[in-house]
Amino acid sequence: MTGPVPASQAPDQAAEPCYFLGNDVADPTRIARADSATDPPSVREWLKPLESAGQRRHTSAKRVGGKAASLGRLLRDGLPVPRGWVLDARCFTELVDRQLPPGHDLATLIRLSGTKAGVDRAARARDRILSEPLPETLSTALRALWQAVEPDAPWGLAVRSSATCEDSDETSMAGLATTVLGARGEAELDAAIRQVWASAFLPRALAYLAHAGVRDVAMGVVLQVMARAEAAGVLFTAPPPGLEGEHWRAGERLVNVTLGLGAPVVDGAVAADTIRIARDGGRVVASAVAQKRRALVVGPAGIEEVPVPEERAERPALDEAALQQLAELAARLEQGGKGPFDVEFAVEGGDPGRPPEPPEPPDGAAPGSAPPPAERRVWVLQVRPVSGGGFPEGGGPDTIWSRANVSEALPGAATPLTWSVARAFSDRGFREAFSALGCRVPRGARLVTNVYGRFYLNLTAFMQIAAQVPGLSPRALLGMSGGASEQLIARLGEQSAGVSRRRFYARLPLTGPRLLLRQARLEREVAAYEGEAQWAQRALSELDMTLLPDDAIGTTLRSVFLLLERTGTLMLHCASASLASHLALCKALERVTRRRASARSASGEAPLDDPAGRAETNIEHLAQVLAGGVRELDSAGPGIELARVAELVMLDRVARERLLAGEVRWPRDLPEGPARDALARFLDAYGDRAVREAELATPRWREDPSPVIAMLMASLRGAPGDPERALARARALADREMAMLETRLPRVELALLRALVGRAQRYVRLRERMRTWVTRVLGMLRKVALDIDRRLRRIEPALLPGSVFFCTYEELVTALSSGRADVGHVVRLRRAEHLRDAARPDPPPTFIGRPPPVVLPPASGVRLLGLPASPGVVEGRARVLDPGTSALDAVEPGEVLVARTTDIGLSPLFLVAAAVVTELGGPMSHASIVAREYGIPAVVNVPGVTLAIKTGDRLRIDGDRGVVERLDERAAPPSLGGAVGEGAAPLAAPAG
């Protein structure tokens, strides 16, 4: 997190300096000023002391950048900011502009943002900046600076951006410009400065500046001595707009903190402690302590991870005294009445790999009452307004964005090729599906957008279009997809309340019959499509692409892309039909329930929407159960077939021993026999699938079967199971619920319900079938892309494997058709930006306006609530799957899988697990549908469950009510109570 406090928000100069614990009254800012006065002349020629940057009479944000100016003011106002220097922004203007060809300056590139010419020029400019050496006199100054500070900088220097446009309420380069940590010596400092300058030319930074109305910008550079961080993180002084709610209230501050450097917290790379403290008094309201297995530190060779001992990993990264100091710091920053801010901080004075040593108490004092060592203190690294940052393309301050259901298909950041392909076919598919319903789609409406590489759906625009259809309310749609609170559903209802349905009704005589006819013919249309798609897949598999010229490969790429567009559009039509049939079934159940409610109440009969007598079962859940047990559901196929492979392996002693010994990488590594043949058939049938299979850069199971082998090993640890029995459980449950309805409904109503259930099952089957074909066509597209990648690297051998995924589809088509594949500079540009996006924390599943830079608190309490997705109640130990986890073979039979999201690539583990719990998704997501088919309980859309639950916790999963309960008392982390935490309520309190 980067950013300063604007001048109007600077803390009171009379306030006392902020220290981390102890009696040390030394003023770190005075030390910084004294040392800066002795800087060598060669240093002072280029680098100004940071404390001078905030003096208006000498300089301003236009000279040194907003961050440097603000940090200088914080230093002068008595806050403990590490000693530092600033390289004037004019150096960027003079040196960089002089190195670049005409038309490659930032002002021009901002104007050309989003265009092909703009991307090409920005890439070339970035390459030039990274390759050109700094002036000799500046290199001499960096050498002299390092020689002067080396004894006091064992962790080196942090090199940070300080753009002339940041960090105000209007603009912030937070997360867009590079920060280099742990730079040592002249060469590393030289490279770090050029990296910071070059980051201003990344496409997302240019697009943000253009959207913010910035016409030109220069980049100052801040160099600061790094604190030897025992712990570090970010303090948020108040909830950003749109995030205020049950888990973070208006009168609270939030701290995200971990051991070691705070970069993993800022980038979302580790699970961090989350602590809510009261705005008034700093009392701890709630806390969740993460398992901090590793810490990031600066070692002899640079940034490295070190293991954290078990006893330290389970303890809070901060104690109550540190939190009290952070609370006081937040109060000082907000004295001007502005905010909220995020404050990046570090605690220096201990080893992140071991717990702090308790200090010796003074004579006569009670044990534990003495302050810790004087050298341990909090350092303020950066401060910026939380409200800074831009709106996603196509949105404004009131736009509601969500990826609660989209993220199941593609969690994390997408590569540029994946994004360009998916954006095109999803946008077209949405428009065609809405048009088929008779809705008017406004010209220029952006239904999907890219937020730090993540797919987000514009719920505001989506609902304003969908509201043209009677019955498609926010509550009806979002109840199935999940990810929206009652407040957001109400807000969406207000945003779409004035939408006219006149055009829909006027066109209904035309669109209604056409839609019904298409739905009636949907099975035949899918069958016809499959015939053509199978022919195309077979033709591509027989094609030797190495013999084709570039323009022919370009034609092949376009053909597969057009097939993908058709596949996606047909899949969305099947999804629309599935949604309509599900809503119709729910409506019928609701109408029957409402009409017969009074008679049932008078007779003491159980409610119709609660046929088993469960008080909390509802209409939505009943509809899901009745429509379960769908035979030949594609989504269930991989798990069923892998279970059959496991049965055959169990019968072959040699094959089983080789697998469990880790000696099997491919089917050929098994002994000849039925098990080997079955595994080969599995990869032939499902080889286009993968974990995170919507990402084109992800190797398919056919290319890398290690995830399949890992899931097969997990299956072998349990007792042999019959996959058919799992499918039969779901069918039996649906039959039981229908049998109960038969005793209560007249024949006509029962026949209607049976027809609606059959219709819902039919369209779910078609939707999942087309989802499978989307995956297959993506596999075809990946095959063509890999051949293009080979050609690119033949032209430019310096390119890394997989470079093709950092071009867009349009760029590849143009390069292949023109015969000019000069894309190396663009690839390097996009790869750098993708690495930045992939390292970011996932923005919240749903947010309003801007994506906030915060890791939200997990769900609170022993009982965590989500959405019921698959019925049943079971108990088991938790197995938390980290995003992108490769340790799938660690899953034990009977465990409860807890994940941020799951896709079909993980579904074979469902037959090993006792239940599934996810943080995202809804009752109609893959996890829910597959869990219902396998007959295992599932709860989805449980906020923060991957933080609140830890591997090994014993859980009770109630898939009927959507409840997750922790049963046993895990060793509780040390209390954050006492003077600061009195009355604190843990966010994830142990049972008992």
mmCIF file of N, CA, C and O in Angstrom, residues 3 26 163 168 196 340 355 359 486 512 518 658 675 696 709 750 906 916 924:
data_model
loop_
_atom_site.group_PDB
_atom_site.id
_atom_site.type_symbol
_atom_site.label_atom_id
_atom_site.label_comp_id
_atom_site.label_asym_id
_atom_site.label_seq_id
_atom_site.Cartn_x
_atom_site.Cartn_y
_atom_site.Cartn_z
ATOM 1 N N GLY A 3 1.240 5.575 -0.281
ATOM 2 C CA GLY A 3 0.552 6.840 -0.276
ATOM 3 C C GLY A 3 0.774 7.648 0.956
ATOM 4 O O GLY A 3 0.994 7.135 2.022
ATOM 5 N N ALA A 26 14.048 8.445 22.465
ATOM 6 C CA ALA A 26 14.798 8.940 21.311
ATOM 7 C C ALA A 26 13.846 9.221 20.164
ATOM 8 O O ALA A 26 12.922 8.464 19.920
ATOM 9 N N ALA A 163 4.965 9.260 -7.649
ATOM 10 C CA ALA A 163 4.492 9.965 -8.836
ATOM 11 C C ALA A 163 3.956 11.338 -8.470
ATOM 12 O O ALA A 163 3.434 11.551 -7.369
ATOM 13 N N SER A 168 -3.508 11.527 -3.620
ATOM 14 C CA SER A 168 -4.541 12.421 -3.125
ATOM 15 C C SER A 168 -5.856 11.678 -3.098
ATOM 16 O O SER A 168 -5.942 10.507 -3.425
ATOM 17 N N VAL A 196 11.263 1.034 -11.041
ATOM 18 C CA VAL A 196 10.214 1.952 -10.584
ATOM 19 C C VAL A 196 9.780 2.866 -11.727
ATOM 20 O O VAL A 196 8.591 3.058 -11.975
ATOM 21 N N PRO A 340 -11.169 7.614 5.167
ATOM 22 C CA PRO A 340 -10.250 6.719 5.873
ATOM 23 C C PRO A 340 -8.909 6.585 5.147
ATOM 24 O O PRO A 340 -8.790 6.888 3.974
ATOM 25 N N PRO A 355 9.196 -16.237 18.966
ATOM 26 C CA PRO A 355 8.396 -15.300 19.755
ATOM 27 C C PRO A 355 9.279 -14.306 20.480
ATOM 28 O O PRO A 355 10.434 -14.594 20.796
ATOM 29 N N PRO A 359 10.535 -9.350 28.659
ATOM 30 C CA PRO A 359 11.537 -8.511 29.321
ATOM 31 C C PRO A 359 11.599 -8.794 30.816
ATOM 32 O O PRO A 359 10.675 -9.308 31.421
ATOM 33 N N GLU A 486 -28.060 -8.791 1.985
ATOM 34 C CA GLU A 486 -29.391 -8.212 1.904
ATOM 35 C C GLU A 486 -29.333 -6.738 1.527
ATOM 36 O O GLU A 486 -30.162 -6.241 0.775
ATOM 37 N N GLY A 512 -41.825 -14.379 -27.240
ATOM 38 C CA GLY A 512 -42.290 -15.487 -26.413
ATOM 39 C C GLY A 512 -42.338 -16.807 -27.175
ATOM 40 O O GLY A 512 -41.682 -17.779 -26.775
ATOM 41 N N ARG A 518 -37.325 -22.270 -29.295
ATOM 42 C CA ARG A 518 -35.882 -22.551 -29.193
ATOM 43 C C ARG A 518 -35.594 -23.484 -28.028
ATOM 44 O O ARG A 518 -34.766 -24.390 -28.144
ATOM 45 N N ARG A 658 3.121 -48.843 -6.356
ATOM 46 C CA ARG A 658 3.844 -47.835 -7.134
ATOM 47 C C ARG A 658 3.222 -46.451 -6.971
ATOM 48 O O ARG A 658 3.932 -45.458 -6.830
ATOM 49 N N ALA A 675 -5.822 -51.577 -14.674
ATOM 50 C CA ALA A 675 -5.666 -50.275 -14.014
ATOM 51 C C ALA A 675 -4.966 -49.293 -14.951
ATOM 52 O O ALA A 675 -5.379 -48.132 -15.080
ATOM 53 N N LEU A 696 -6.232 -20.354 -20.157
ATOM 54 C CA LEU A 696 -5.561 -20.995 -21.283
ATOM 55 C C LEU A 696 -4.121 -21.378 -20.968
ATOM 56 O O LEU A 696 -3.579 -22.301 -21.571
ATOM 57 N N ILE A 709 -3.085 -37.919 -10.715
ATOM 58 C CA ILE A 709 -2.374 -38.917 -9.918
ATOM 59 C C ILE A 709 -2.522 -38.611 -8.426
ATOM 60 O O ILE A 709 -2.734 -39.515 -7.608
ATOM 61 N N LEU A 750 -49.551 -32.370 -8.858
ATOM 62 C CA LEU A 750 -48.407 -33.268 -8.807
ATOM 63 C C LEU A 750 -47.833 -33.491 -10.197
ATOM 64 O O LEU A 750 -46.601 -33.511 -10.390
ATOM 65 N N LEU A 906 -11.403 -30.160 -9.463
ATOM 66 C CA LEU A 906 -11.272 -30.680 -8.099
ATOM 67 C C LEU A 906 -12.399 -31.643 -7.736
ATOM 68 O O LEU A 906 -12.385 -32.227 -6.655
ATOM 69 N N VAL A 916 -18.297 -30.553 1.478
ATOM 70 C CA VAL A 916 -17.598 -29.464 0.790
ATOM 71 C C VAL A 916 -18.116 -28.142 1.331
ATOM 72 O O VAL A 916 -19.331 -27.956 1.491
ATOM 73 N N MET A 924 -26.310 -22.931 -7.504
ATOM 74 C CA MET A 924 -26.270 -23.428 -8.880
ATOM 75 C C MET A 924 -24.842 -23.500 -9.413
ATOM 76 O O MET A 924 -24.642 -23.689 -10.611
#
